[in-house]
PDB file of C-alpha atoms in Angstrom:
ATOM      1  CA  UNK A   1      93.856  90.946 134.231  1.00 48.00           C
ATOM      2  CA  UNK A   2      93.442  87.530 135.837  1.00 52.00           C
ATOM      3  CA  UNK A   3      96.331  85.492 137.181  1.00 53.00           C
ATOM      4  CA  UNK A   4      94.211  82.671 138.596  1.00 56.00           C
ATOM      5  CA  UNK A   5      94.024  84.173 142.074  1.00 62.00           C
ATOM      6  CA  UNK A   6      91.243  86.531 143.098  1.00 59.00           C
ATOM      7  CA  UNK A   7      92.749  89.550 144.821  1.00 57.00           C
ATOM      8  CA  UNK A   8      90.585  92.042 146.734  1.00 62.00           C
ATOM      9  CA  UNK A   9      92.876  94.803 145.488  1.00 64.00           C
ATOM     10  CA  UNK A  10      95.532  95.283 142.796  1.00 68.00           C
ATOM     11  CA  UNK A  11      98.972  94.099 143.894  1.00 63.00           C
ATOM     12  CA  UNK A  12     102.210  95.208 142.230  1.00 69.00           C
ATOM     13  CA  UNK A  13     104.410  92.426 140.866  1.00 70.00           C
ATOM     14  CA  UNK A  14     107.176  93.111 143.388  1.00 70.00           C
ATOM     15  CA  UNK A  15     104.635  92.960 146.218  1.00 76.00           C
ATOM     16  CA  UNK A  16     103.405  89.590 144.951  1.00 78.00           C
ATOM     17  CA  UNK A  17     106.964  88.292 144.965  1.00 81.00           C
ATOM     18  CA  UNK A  18     107.542  89.599 148.501  1.00 82.00           C
ATOM     19  CA  UNK A  19     104.282  88.021 149.626  1.00 82.00           C
ATOM     20  CA  UNK A  20     105.294  84.681 148.129  1.00 85.00           C
ATOM     21  CA  UNK A  21     108.700  84.883 149.833  1.00 84.00           C
ATOM     22  CA  UNK A  22     107.010  85.793 153.105  1.00 85.00           C
ATOM     23  CA  UNK A  23     104.690  82.808 152.744  1.00 87.00           C
ATOM     24  CA  UNK A  24     107.630  80.476 152.133  1.00 84.00           C
ATOM     25  CA  UNK A  25     109.393  81.873 155.205  1.00 87.00           C
ATOM     26  CA  UNK A  26     106.272  81.251 157.288  1.00 87.00           C
ATOM     27  CA  UNK A  27     106.052  77.668 156.015  1.00 83.00           C
ATOM     28  CA  UNK A  28     109.743  77.150 156.800  1.00 86.00           C
ATOM     29  CA  UNK A  29     109.191  78.350 160.366  1.00 87.00           C
ATOM     30  CA  UNK A  30     106.128  76.143 160.855  1.00 84.00           C
ATOM     31  CA  UNK A  31     107.551  72.998 159.251  1.00 84.00           C
ATOM     32  CA  UNK A  32     111.245  73.487 160.016  1.00 83.00           C
ATOM     33  CA  UNK A  33     111.975  72.695 156.366  1.00 76.00           C
ATOM     34  CA  UNK A  34     114.031  74.987 154.161  1.00 71.00           C
ATOM     35  CA  UNK A  35     112.258  75.772 150.891  1.00 63.00           C
ATOM     36  CA  UNK A  36     113.919  77.165 147.806  1.00 62.00           C
TER      37      UNK A  36
END
């Protein structure tokens, strides 16, 4: 199954969502901008 991103290991859907949220939080901290 390909979702457009090459992953070195299978990632559960909920883990992908958490990772995306974590990435947004990191961007918010770096940029000081709140992302929805």
